[in-house]
PDB file of C-alpha atoms in Angstrom:
ATOM      1  CA  MET C  26     -42.731 -45.199 135.955  1.00 38.00           C
ATOM      2  CA  ILE C  27     -40.624 -42.341 134.592  1.00 47.00           C
ATOM      3  CA  ALA C  28     -40.659 -42.413 130.526  1.00 55.00           C
ATOM      4  CA  PRO C  29     -37.283 -43.272 128.974  1.00 70.00           C
ATOM      5  CA  SER C  30     -35.038 -40.414 127.592  1.00 91.00           C
ATOM      6  CA  PRO C  31     -34.289 -40.985 123.994  1.00 97.00           C
ATOM      7  CA  ILE C  32     -30.912 -41.385 122.828  1.00 98.00           C
ATOM      8  CA  VAL C  33     -30.085 -39.161 119.774  1.00 98.00           C
ATOM      9  CA  GLN C  34     -27.007 -39.399 117.486  1.00 98.00           C
ATOM     10  CA  SER C  35     -26.707 -36.519 114.990  1.00 98.00           C
ATOM     11  CA  PHE C  36     -24.829 -36.618 111.617  1.00 98.00           C
ATOM     12  CA  PHE C  37     -23.985 -33.225 109.886  1.00 98.00           C
ATOM     13  CA  ASP C  38     -23.630 -32.718 106.094  1.00 98.00           C
ATOM     14  CA  PRO C  39     -21.564 -29.673 105.713  1.00 96.00           C
ATOM     15  CA  GLN C  40     -22.531 -29.358 102.196  1.00 96.00           C
ATOM     16  CA  THR C  41     -26.052 -28.457 102.952  1.00 97.00           C
ATOM     17  CA  TRP C  42     -25.676 -27.480 106.605  1.00 97.00           C
ATOM     18  CA  THR C  43     -28.200 -30.311 107.244  1.00 98.00           C
ATOM     19  CA  TYR C  44     -28.460 -32.547 110.365  1.00 98.00           C
ATOM     20  CA  THR C  45     -29.818 -36.011 110.221  1.00 98.00           C
ATOM     21  CA  HIS C  46     -30.712 -37.621 113.701  1.00 98.00           C
ATOM     22  CA  VAL C  47     -31.119 -41.285 114.847  1.00 98.00           C
ATOM     23  CA  VAL C  48     -33.368 -41.574 117.961  1.00 98.00           C
ATOM     24  CA  TYR C  49     -33.389 -44.615 119.709  1.00 98.00           C
ATOM     25  CA  ASP C  50     -34.373 -46.205 123.003  1.00 97.00           C
ATOM     26  CA  GLN C  51     -31.511 -48.465 123.707  1.00 97.00           C
ATOM     27  CA  ASP C  52     -28.556 -50.367 121.910  1.00 97.00           C
ATOM     28  CA  GLY C  53     -30.336 -53.493 120.385  1.00 98.00           C
ATOM     29  CA  GLY C  54     -33.718 -51.588 120.488  1.00 97.00           C
ATOM     30  CA  HIS C  55     -35.650 -49.709 118.255  1.00 98.00           C
ATOM     31  CA  GLY C  56     -35.133 -46.135 116.549  1.00 98.00           C
ATOM     32  CA  ALA C  57     -36.095 -43.656 113.947  1.00 98.00           C
ATOM     33  CA  ILE C  58     -34.283 -41.591 111.517  1.00 98.00           C
ATOM     34  CA  VAL C  59     -35.045 -37.865 110.884  1.00 98.00           C
ATOM     35  CA  ASP C  60     -34.369 -35.872 107.670  1.00 98.00           C
ATOM     36  CA  PRO C  61     -31.975 -38.307 105.928  1.00 98.00           C
ATOM     37  CA  VAL C  62     -29.773 -36.657 103.180  1.00 98.00           C
ATOM     38  CA  LEU C  63     -28.981 -37.691  99.762  1.00 98.00           C
ATOM     39  CA  ASP C  64     -25.769 -36.141  98.343  1.00 98.00           C
ATOM     40  CA  PHE C  65     -26.222 -34.282  95.069  1.00 97.00           C
ATOM     41  CA  ASP C  66     -23.841 -32.469  93.017  1.00 96.00           C
ATOM     42  CA  ALA C  67     -25.720 -29.765  91.222  1.00 94.00           C
ATOM     43  CA  LYS C  68     -22.987 -29.338  88.652  1.00 94.00           C
ATOM     44  CA  SER C  69     -22.965 -32.740  87.394  1.00 96.00           C
ATOM     45  CA  GLY C  70     -26.364 -33.905  88.326  1.00 95.00           C
ATOM     46  CA  ARG C  71     -25.029 -37.052  90.232  1.00 97.00           C
ATOM     47  CA  THR C  72     -26.492 -38.425  93.395  1.00 97.00           C
ATOM     48  CA  ALA C  73     -24.524 -40.332  96.024  1.00 98.00           C
ATOM     49  CA  THR C  74     -25.264 -41.813  99.179  1.00 98.00           C
ATOM     50  CA  THR C  75     -22.230 -41.354 101.396  1.00 98.00           C
ATOM     51  CA  ARG C  76     -24.015 -39.429 104.192  1.00 97.00           C
ATOM     52  CA  ALA C  77     -26.907 -41.909 104.410  1.00 98.00           C
ATOM     53  CA  GLU C  78     -24.336 -44.887 104.605  1.00 98.00           C
ATOM     54  CA  GLU C  79     -22.748 -43.069 107.559  1.00 98.00           C
ATOM     55  CA  VAL C  80     -26.253 -43.236 109.190  1.00 98.00           C
ATOM     56  CA  ILE C  81     -27.019 -46.757 108.031  1.00 98.00           C
ATOM     57  CA  ALA C  82     -23.681 -47.946 109.400  1.00 98.00           C
ATOM     58  CA  PHE C  83     -24.317 -46.416 112.686  1.00 98.00           C
ATOM     59  CA  ALA C  84     -27.909 -48.142 112.938  1.00 98.00           C
ATOM     60  CA  LYS C  85     -26.653 -51.270 112.116  1.00 98.00           C
ATOM     61  CA  ALA C  86     -23.645 -51.091 114.769  1.00 98.00           C
ATOM     62  CA  LYS C  87     -26.082 -50.369 117.404  1.00 98.00           C
ATOM     63  CA  GLY C  88     -28.219 -53.266 116.288  1.00 98.00           C
ATOM     64  CA  LEU C  89     -31.422 -50.881 115.949  1.00 98.00           C
ATOM     65  CA  THR C  90     -34.711 -51.767 114.412  1.00 98.00           C
ATOM     66  CA  ILE C  91     -35.727 -48.804 112.455  1.00 98.00           C
ATOM     67  CA  ASP C  92     -39.427 -48.080 112.835  1.00 98.00           C
ATOM     68  CA  TRP C  93     -39.686 -44.688 111.353  1.00 98.00           C
ATOM     69  CA  ILE C  94     -37.835 -42.608 108.625  1.00 98.00           C
ATOM     70  CA  ILE C  95     -39.102 -39.212 109.301  1.00 98.00           C
ATOM     71  CA  GLU C  96     -39.427 -36.097 107.250  1.00 98.00           C
ATOM     72  CA  THR C  97     -40.163 -32.857 109.086  1.00 98.00           C
ATOM     73  CA  HIS C  98     -41.083 -31.055 105.623  1.00 97.00           C
ATOM     74  CA  ALA C  99     -40.356 -31.374 102.003  1.00 97.00           C
ATOM     75  CA  HIS C 100     -36.921 -29.642 102.267  1.00 96.00           C
ATOM     76  CA  ALA C 101     -35.982 -26.894  99.774  1.00 95.00           C
ATOM     77  CA  ASP C 102     -32.100 -27.398 100.410  1.00 94.00           C
ATOM     78  CA  HIS C 103     -31.298 -30.960 100.242  1.00 96.00           C
ATOM     79  CA  LEU C 104     -32.458 -34.185  98.652  1.00 98.00           C
ATOM     80  CA  SER C 105     -34.028 -36.873 100.816  1.00 98.00           C
ATOM     81  CA  ALA C 106     -32.247 -40.226 101.163  1.00 98.00           C
ATOM     82  CA  ALA C 107     -35.384 -41.891 102.662  1.00 98.00           C
ATOM     83  CA  PRO C 108     -35.871 -44.530 100.046  1.00 98.00           C
ATOM     84  CA  PHE C 109     -32.253 -45.574 100.053  1.00 98.00           C
ATOM     85  CA  VAL C 110     -32.453 -45.852 103.965  1.00 98.00           C
ATOM     86  CA  ARG C 111     -35.561 -47.920 103.899  1.00 98.00           C
ATOM     87  CA  ALA C 112     -34.161 -50.243 101.470  1.00 98.00           C
ATOM     88  CA  GLN C 113     -31.251 -50.953 103.737  1.00 98.00           C
ATOM     89  CA  LEU C 114     -32.962 -50.495 107.085  1.00 98.00           C
ATOM     90  CA  GLY C 115     -36.837 -50.921 106.781  1.00 98.00           C
ATOM     91  CA  GLY C 116     -39.197 -48.646 108.449  1.00 98.00           C
ATOM     92  CA  GLN C 117     -42.097 -46.614 107.206  1.00 98.00           C
ATOM     93  CA  VAL C 118     -41.131 -43.294 105.610  1.00 98.00           C
ATOM     94  CA  ALA C 119     -43.443 -40.638 107.133  1.00 98.00           C
ATOM     95  CA  ILE C 120     -44.332 -36.933 106.889  1.00 98.00           C
ATOM     96  CA  GLY C 121     -47.145 -34.568 107.878  1.00 98.00           C
ATOM     97  CA  LYS C 122     -50.418 -35.013 106.024  1.00 98.00           C
ATOM     98  CA  ASP C 123     -50.453 -31.434 104.777  1.00 98.00           C
ATOM     99  CA  ILE C 124     -47.848 -32.445 102.241  1.00 98.00           C
ATOM    100  CA  ALA C 125     -50.675 -32.836  99.875  1.00 98.00           C
ATOM    101  CA  ARG C 126     -50.934 -29.001  99.774  1.00 97.00           C
ATOM    102  CA  VAL C 127     -47.214 -28.749  99.090  1.00 97.00           C
ATOM    103  CA  GLN C 128     -47.730 -31.495  96.239  1.00 98.00           C
ATOM    104  CA  SER C 129     -50.641 -29.549  94.452  1.00 97.00           C
ATOM    105  CA  VAL C 130     -48.640 -26.272  94.491  1.00 96.00           C
ATOM    106  CA  PHE C 131     -45.574 -27.872  92.927  1.00 96.00           C
ATOM    107  CA  LYS C 132     -47.209 -30.034  90.532  1.00 97.00           C
ATOM    108  CA  THR C 133     -48.463 -26.929  88.807  1.00 96.00           C
ATOM    109  CA  LEU C 134     -45.197 -24.987  89.351  1.00 94.00           C
ATOM    110  CA  PHE C 135     -42.866 -27.681  87.694  1.00 95.00           C
ATOM    111  CA  HIS C 136     -45.872 -29.042  85.210  1.00 95.00           C
ATOM    112  CA  LEU C 137     -45.273 -32.500  86.525  1.00 96.00           C
ATOM    113  CA  GLU C 138     -46.876 -35.438  84.884  1.00 95.00           C
ATOM    114  CA  ALA C 139     -50.508 -35.638  84.772  1.00 95.00           C
ATOM    115  CA  ASP C 140     -50.789 -38.735  87.128  1.00 96.00           C
ATOM    116  CA  PHE C 141     -48.612 -37.687  89.946  1.00 97.00           C
ATOM    117  CA  ALA C 142     -50.537 -37.815  92.858  1.00 98.00           C
ATOM    118  CA  THR C 143     -51.101 -34.943  95.228  1.00 98.00           C
ATOM    119  CA  ASP C 144     -52.671 -36.929  98.206  1.00 98.00           C
ATOM    120  CA  GLY C 145     -49.337 -37.816  99.785  1.00 98.00           C
ATOM    121  CA  SER C 146     -49.683 -41.461  98.737  1.00 98.00           C
ATOM    122  CA  GLN C 147     -45.949 -41.409  97.851  1.00 98.00           C
ATOM    123  CA  PHE C 148     -45.217 -41.790 101.652  1.00 98.00           C
ATOM    124  CA  ASP C 149     -45.933 -44.744 103.735  1.00 98.00           C
ATOM    125  CA  HIS C 150     -47.753 -42.884 106.436  1.00 98.00           C
ATOM    126  CA  LEU C 151     -49.214 -39.280 106.742  1.00 98.00           C
ATOM    127  CA  PHE C 152     -49.130 -37.780 110.433  1.00 98.00           C
ATOM    128  CA  GLU C 153     -52.017 -35.931 111.860  1.00 98.00           C
ATOM    129  CA  ASP C 154     -51.360 -33.077 114.381  1.00 98.00           C
ATOM    130  CA  GLY C 155     -51.357 -34.579 117.699  1.00 98.00           C
ATOM    131  CA  GLU C 156     -51.081 -37.988 116.487  1.00 98.00           C
ATOM    132  CA  THR C 157     -49.142 -40.173 118.946  1.00 98.00           C
ATOM    133  CA  PHE C 158     -46.548 -43.062 117.761  1.00 98.00           C
ATOM    134  CA  SER C 159     -43.996 -45.227 119.230  1.00 97.00           C
ATOM    135  CA  VAL C 160     -40.420 -45.716 118.658  1.00 97.00           C
ATOM    136  CA  GLY C 161     -39.910 -49.064 120.624  1.00 96.00           C
ATOM    137  CA  ALA C 162     -40.134 -48.202 124.390  1.00 95.00           C
ATOM    138  CA  LEU C 163     -40.331 -44.482 123.385  1.00 97.00           C
ATOM    139  CA  LYS C 164     -43.657 -42.323 122.977  1.00 96.00           C
ATOM    140  CA  GLY C 165     -43.695 -39.642 120.499  1.00 97.00           C
ATOM    141  CA  GLN C 166     -46.200 -37.110 119.276  1.00 98.00           C
ATOM    142  CA  ALA C 167     -46.463 -35.241 115.845  1.00 98.00           C
ATOM    143  CA  TRP C 168     -47.106 -31.507 115.798  1.00 98.00           C
ATOM    144  CA  HIS C 169     -47.997 -29.407 112.784  1.00 98.00           C
ATOM    145  CA  VAL C 170     -45.969 -26.362 112.982  1.00 98.00           C
ATOM    146  CA  PRO C 171     -46.622 -24.417 109.723  1.00 98.00           C
ATOM    147  CA  GLY C 172     -45.179 -21.257 108.893  1.00 97.00           C
ATOM    148  CA  HIS C 173     -41.960 -21.879 106.788  1.00 97.00           C
ATOM    149  CA  THR C 174     -44.182 -24.110 104.441  1.00 96.00           C
ATOM    150  CA  PRO C 175     -47.864 -25.145 105.250  1.00 96.00           C
ATOM    151  CA  ALA C 176     -46.564 -28.739 105.868  1.00 96.00           C
ATOM    152  CA  ASP C 177     -43.754 -28.639 108.536  1.00 98.00           C
ATOM    153  CA  MET C 178     -43.955 -30.836 111.576  1.00 98.00           C
ATOM    154  CA  ALA C 179     -42.195 -31.114 114.947  1.00 98.00           C
ATOM    155  CA  PHE C 180     -41.954 -34.393 116.614  1.00 98.00           C
ATOM    156  CA  VAL C 181     -41.949 -34.449 120.441  1.00 98.00           C
ATOM    157  CA  ILE C 182     -40.238 -37.710 121.618  1.00 97.00           C
ATOM    158  CA  GLY C 183     -39.918 -37.816 125.216  1.00 95.00           C
ATOM    159  CA  ASP C 184     -37.764 -34.820 126.252  1.00 96.00           C
ATOM    160  CA  ALA C 185     -36.307 -34.222 122.697  1.00 98.00           C
ATOM    161  CA  VAL C 186     -38.062 -32.292 119.972  1.00 98.00           C
ATOM    162  CA  PHE C 187     -37.098 -32.534 116.262  1.00 98.00           C
ATOM    163  CA  VAL C 188     -38.110 -28.985 115.129  1.00 98.00           C
ATOM    164  CA  GLY C 189     -37.352 -29.246 111.358  1.00 97.00           C
ATOM    165  CA  ASP C 190     -36.989 -25.595 109.853  1.00 96.00           C
ATOM    166  CA  THR C 191     -39.037 -23.766 112.511  1.00 97.00           C
ATOM    167  CA  LEU C 192     -36.042 -22.823 114.680  1.00 98.00           C
ATOM    168  CA  PHE C 193     -32.261 -22.667 114.266  1.00 98.00           C
ATOM    169  CA  MET C 194     -29.585 -22.314 116.935  1.00 98.00           C
ATOM    170  CA  PRO C 195     -30.300 -18.950 118.831  1.00 98.00           C
ATOM    171  CA  ASP C 196     -27.460 -17.022 117.225  1.00 98.00           C
ATOM    172  CA  VAL C 197     -28.976 -17.777 113.755  1.00 98.00           C
ATOM    173  CA  GLY C 198     -32.637 -17.270 114.610  1.00 98.00           C
ATOM    174  CA  THR C 199     -35.562 -18.699 112.487  1.00 98.00           C
ATOM    175  CA  ALA C 200     -36.681 -19.958 109.088  1.00 96.00           C
ATOM    176  CA  ARG C 201     -37.616 -17.916 106.153  1.00 97.00           C
ATOM    177  CA  CYS C 202     -41.375 -17.973 105.469  1.00 97.00           C
ATOM    178  CA  ASP C 203     -41.346 -16.768 101.537  1.00 96.00           C
ATOM    179  CA  PHE C 204     -41.841 -20.294  99.915  1.00 92.00           C
ATOM    180  CA  PRO C 205     -45.487 -20.889  98.633  1.00 92.00           C
ATOM    181  CA  GLY C 206     -47.664 -21.252 101.441  1.00 93.00           C
ATOM    182  CA  GLY C 207     -45.269 -19.808 104.057  1.00 96.00           C
ATOM    183  CA  ASP C 208     -46.632 -17.506 106.530  1.00 97.00           C
ATOM    184  CA  ALA C 209     -44.442 -15.633 109.188  1.00 98.00           C
ATOM    185  CA  HIS C 210     -47.662 -15.286 111.691  1.00 98.00           C
ATOM    186  CA  GLN C 211     -48.037 -18.879 111.644  1.00 98.00           C
ATOM    187  CA  LEU C 212     -44.327 -19.462 112.211  1.00 98.00           C
ATOM    188  CA  TYR C 213     -44.497 -17.278 115.128  1.00 98.00           C
ATOM    189  CA  ARG C 214     -47.394 -19.295 116.790  1.00 98.00           C
ATOM    190  CA  SER C 215     -45.771 -22.599 115.887  1.00 98.00           C
ATOM    191  CA  ILE C 216     -42.424 -21.621 117.691  1.00 98.00           C
ATOM    192  CA  GLN C 217     -44.521 -20.245 120.575  1.00 98.00           C
ATOM    193  CA  ARG C 218     -46.087 -23.881 120.863  1.00 98.00           C
ATOM    194  CA  ILE C 219     -42.878 -25.487 120.948  1.00 98.00           C
ATOM    195  CA  LEU C 220     -41.243 -22.896 123.494  1.00 98.00           C
ATOM    196  CA  SER C 221     -44.159 -23.468 125.798  1.00 98.00           C
ATOM    197  CA  LEU C 222     -42.275 -26.835 126.604  1.00 97.00           C
ATOM    198  CA  PRO C 223     -40.314 -27.155 129.727  1.00 97.00           C
ATOM    199  CA  ALA C 224     -37.050 -25.140 129.726  1.00 97.00           C
ATOM    200  CA  GLU C 225     -34.701 -28.121 129.614  1.00 97.00           C
ATOM    201  CA  THR C 226     -36.418 -29.833 126.646  1.00 97.00           C
ATOM    202  CA  ARG C 227     -33.762 -30.508 124.097  1.00 98.00           C
ATOM    203  CA  LEU C 228     -34.501 -29.135 120.658  1.00 98.00           C
ATOM    204  CA  PHE C 229     -32.735 -30.894 117.619  1.00 98.00           C
ATOM    205  CA  MET C 230     -32.013 -28.642 114.717  1.00 98.00           C
ATOM    206  CA  CYS C 231     -32.572 -29.700 110.941  1.00 98.00           C
ATOM    207  CA  HIS C 232     -29.814 -27.047 110.128  1.00 97.00           C
ATOM    208  CA  ASP C 233     -27.167 -25.027 111.583  1.00 97.00           C
ATOM    209  CA  TYR C 234     -25.406 -22.031 109.854  1.00 96.00           C
ATOM    210  CA  PRO C 235     -23.004 -21.288 112.482  1.00 95.00           C
ATOM    211  CA  PRO C 236     -21.323 -17.520 112.469  1.00 94.00           C
ATOM    212  CA  GLN C 237     -17.571 -17.495 112.317  1.00 93.00           C
ATOM    213  CA  GLY C 238     -16.077 -18.789 115.150  1.00 94.00           C
ATOM    214  CA  ARG C 239     -18.508 -21.347 116.277  1.00 95.00           C
ATOM    215  CA  SER C 240     -18.483 -24.976 115.108  1.00 97.00           C
ATOM    216  CA  ALA C 241     -22.089 -26.463 113.971  1.00 97.00           C
ATOM    217  CA  GLN C 242     -24.099 -27.664 116.789  1.00 98.00           C
ATOM    218  CA  PRO C 243     -27.188 -30.024 116.562  1.00 98.00           C
ATOM    219  CA  MET C 244     -29.006 -29.188 119.630  1.00 98.00           C
ATOM    220  CA  SER C 245     -30.382 -26.281 121.792  1.00 98.00           C
ATOM    221  CA  THR C 246     -32.742 -26.006 124.653  1.00 98.00           C
ATOM    222  CA  VAL C 247     -36.165 -24.335 124.995  1.00 98.00           C
ATOM    223  CA  GLY C 248     -34.500 -22.321 127.911  1.00 98.00           C
ATOM    224  CA  ASP C 249     -31.619 -21.219 125.473  1.00 98.00           C
ATOM    225  CA  GLN C 250     -34.071 -20.296 122.636  1.00 98.00           C
ATOM    226  CA  ARG C 251     -36.335 -18.324 124.992  1.00 98.00           C
ATOM    227  CA  ALA C 252     -33.385 -16.323 126.528  1.00 98.00           C
ATOM    228  CA  HIS C 253     -31.292 -15.890 123.245  1.00 98.00           C
ATOM    229  CA  ASN C 254     -32.854 -16.492 120.006  1.00 98.00           C
ATOM    230  CA  ILE C 255     -32.025 -13.280 118.150  1.00 98.00           C
ATOM    231  CA  HIS C 256     -35.429 -13.322 116.308  1.00 98.00           C
ATOM    232  CA  VAL C 257     -37.918 -14.697 118.851  1.00 98.00           C
ATOM    233  CA  HIS C 258     -36.540 -14.329 122.317  1.00 98.00           C
ATOM    234  CA  ASP C 259     -38.868 -13.744 125.218  1.00 98.00           C
ATOM    235  CA  GLY C 260     -40.429 -10.552 124.781  1.00 98.00           C
ATOM    236  CA  VAL C 261     -40.568 -10.387 120.958  1.00 98.00           C
ATOM    237  CA  THR C 262     -44.109  -9.570 119.624  1.00 98.00           C
ATOM    238  CA  GLU C 263     -45.832 -11.474 116.951  1.00 98.00           C
ATOM    239  CA  ASP C 264     -46.193  -8.151 115.047  1.00 98.00           C
ATOM    240  CA  ALA C 265     -42.384  -7.342 115.512  1.00 98.00           C
ATOM    241  CA  PHE C 266     -41.365 -10.669 114.451  1.00 98.00           C
ATOM    242  CA  VAL C 267     -43.649 -10.715 111.469  1.00 98.00           C
ATOM    243  CA  ALA C 268     -42.044  -7.255 110.408  1.00 98.00           C
ATOM    244  CA  MET C 269     -38.644  -8.662 110.993  1.00 98.00           C
ATOM    245  CA  ARG C 270     -39.285 -12.036 109.000  1.00 98.00           C
ATOM    246  CA  GLN C 271     -40.754 -10.151 105.943  1.00 97.00           C
ATOM    247  CA  ALA C 272     -37.960  -7.784 105.720  1.00 98.00           C
ATOM    248  CA  ARG C 273     -35.188 -10.354 105.920  1.00 97.00           C
ATOM    249  CA  ASP C 274     -36.952 -12.704 103.823  1.00 97.00           C
ATOM    250  CA  ALA C 275     -37.010 -10.170 101.033  1.00 96.00           C
ATOM    251  CA  SER C 276     -33.369 -10.193 101.025  1.00 96.00           C
ATOM    252  CA  LEU C 277     -32.584 -13.627 100.925  1.00 95.00           C
ATOM    253  CA  ALA C 278     -31.367 -15.476  97.639  1.00 94.00           C
ATOM    254  CA  MET C 279     -33.483 -18.894  96.933  1.00 92.00           C
ATOM    255  CA  PRO C 280     -31.417 -21.950  98.204  1.00 93.00           C
ATOM    256  CA  ASN C 281     -28.834 -23.447  96.095  1.00 92.00           C
ATOM    257  CA  LEU C 282     -30.871 -26.955  95.806  1.00 95.00           C
ATOM    258  CA  ILE C 283     -34.523 -25.753  95.852  1.00 95.00           C
ATOM    259  CA  LEU C 284     -35.420 -26.658  92.119  1.00 95.00           C
ATOM    260  CA  PRO C 285     -34.158 -30.240  92.331  1.00 96.00           C
ATOM    261  CA  SER C 286     -35.093 -30.812  96.009  1.00 97.00           C
ATOM    262  CA  VAL C 287     -38.561 -30.065  95.935  1.00 97.00           C
ATOM    263  CA  GLN C 288     -39.180 -32.325  92.802  1.00 97.00           C
ATOM    264  CA  VAL C 289     -37.658 -35.169  94.828  1.00 98.00           C
ATOM    265  CA  ASN C 290     -38.741 -34.656  98.230  1.00 98.00           C
ATOM    266  CA  ILE C 291     -42.554 -34.350  97.315  1.00 98.00           C
ATOM    267  CA  ARG C 292     -42.016 -37.574  95.824  1.00 98.00           C
ATOM    268  CA  ALA C 293     -40.897 -38.997  99.223  1.00 98.00           C
ATOM    269  CA  GLY C 294     -37.318 -38.898  98.023  1.00 98.00           C
ATOM    270  CA  GLN C 295     -38.108 -40.929  94.543  1.00 97.00           C
ATOM    271  CA  LEU C 296     -36.533 -39.476  91.364  1.00 96.00           C
ATOM    272  CA  PRO C 297     -39.254 -38.646  88.809  1.00 96.00           C
ATOM    273  CA  PRO C 298     -40.224 -41.455  86.510  1.00 96.00           C
ATOM    274  CA  ALA C 299     -37.718 -42.643  84.017  1.00 95.00           C
ATOM    275  CA  GLU C 300     -38.291 -41.613  80.482  1.00 95.00           C
ATOM    276  CA  SER C 301     -38.117 -43.561  77.114  1.00 95.00           C
ATOM    277  CA  ASP C 302     -34.357 -43.652  77.188  1.00 97.00           C
ATOM    278  CA  GLY C 303     -34.458 -45.309  80.881  1.00 96.00           C
ATOM    279  CA  ARG C 304     -32.968 -41.911  82.425  1.00 96.00           C
ATOM    280  CA  HIS C 305     -34.450 -39.690  85.033  1.00 96.00           C
ATOM    281  CA  TYR C 306     -34.900 -36.002  84.501  1.00 96.00           C
ATOM    282  CA  LEU C 307     -35.245 -33.023  86.828  1.00 96.00           C
ATOM    283  CA  LYS C 308     -36.739 -29.937  85.369  1.00 94.00           C
ATOM    284  CA  LEU C 309     -35.431 -26.393  85.642  1.00 92.00           C
ATOM    285  CA  PRO C 310     -38.112 -23.812  84.976  1.00 92.00           C
ATOM    286  CA  VAL C 311     -37.005 -20.552  83.315  1.00 92.00           C
ATOM    287  CA  ASN C 312     -38.251 -17.203  84.724  1.00 89.00           C
ATOM    288  CA  LEU C 313     -40.698 -18.922  87.016  1.00 84.00           C
ATOM    289  CA  PHE C 314     -39.208 -18.321  90.643  1.00 80.00           C
TER     290      PHE C 314
END
């Protein structure tokens, strides 16, 4: 019996250049939501759920039972809407087990509350490298693909791979490696693991930053990446990639939403605990980054 090919519907947030994907086996069947986005206005500090509501409406219209809400990593460019989505649709909020390493680093950097747990317990499930899971009739496997951060994961579901921030579209390249715990050597090896899959394998992006003249696209293939990725096409050596990545990263500004995003995303999308006035506050470290 041939394994079913997943159906994927992608939703683009132009404010953060982020794709959220709904992957499912059939109408009326089971699905997973990958990297849901919470709207955040940095000028006012206000959140909204417009993007997440679009995803939720689609899942309900298709009659899907949501098994998983998957984070590919603790994003530095958008806030996660995982708790809101789970409240509306159910499902387990999951991430890779190495989120604990990221939590430990940022607990110190943001001087978080003493009882902030650094064991990943804010999430419903922590995936191990190679762990298998199901989305209805679909079979998936979690891959640890560090480099961008120590905790990045890719999720292989049938002939589809949700690559997180390892790869971008071929004309954009690859993710930066200068965040705490990032490593360009590791990223190169993680990418080679993904690109060892069959050429027709579909690769679903977490972001697209299209050059002028091209609209945003959610997907490429292994074959496209191997032939055309501007940073890591066939023939690019690890040393050449690392030299390129290090030089490029040194020229990049910090992401616009890194400070609020990381504080929320290491908590599985929850805001920090309310203070004595009942309000939630995010920290803005001065002269730290």
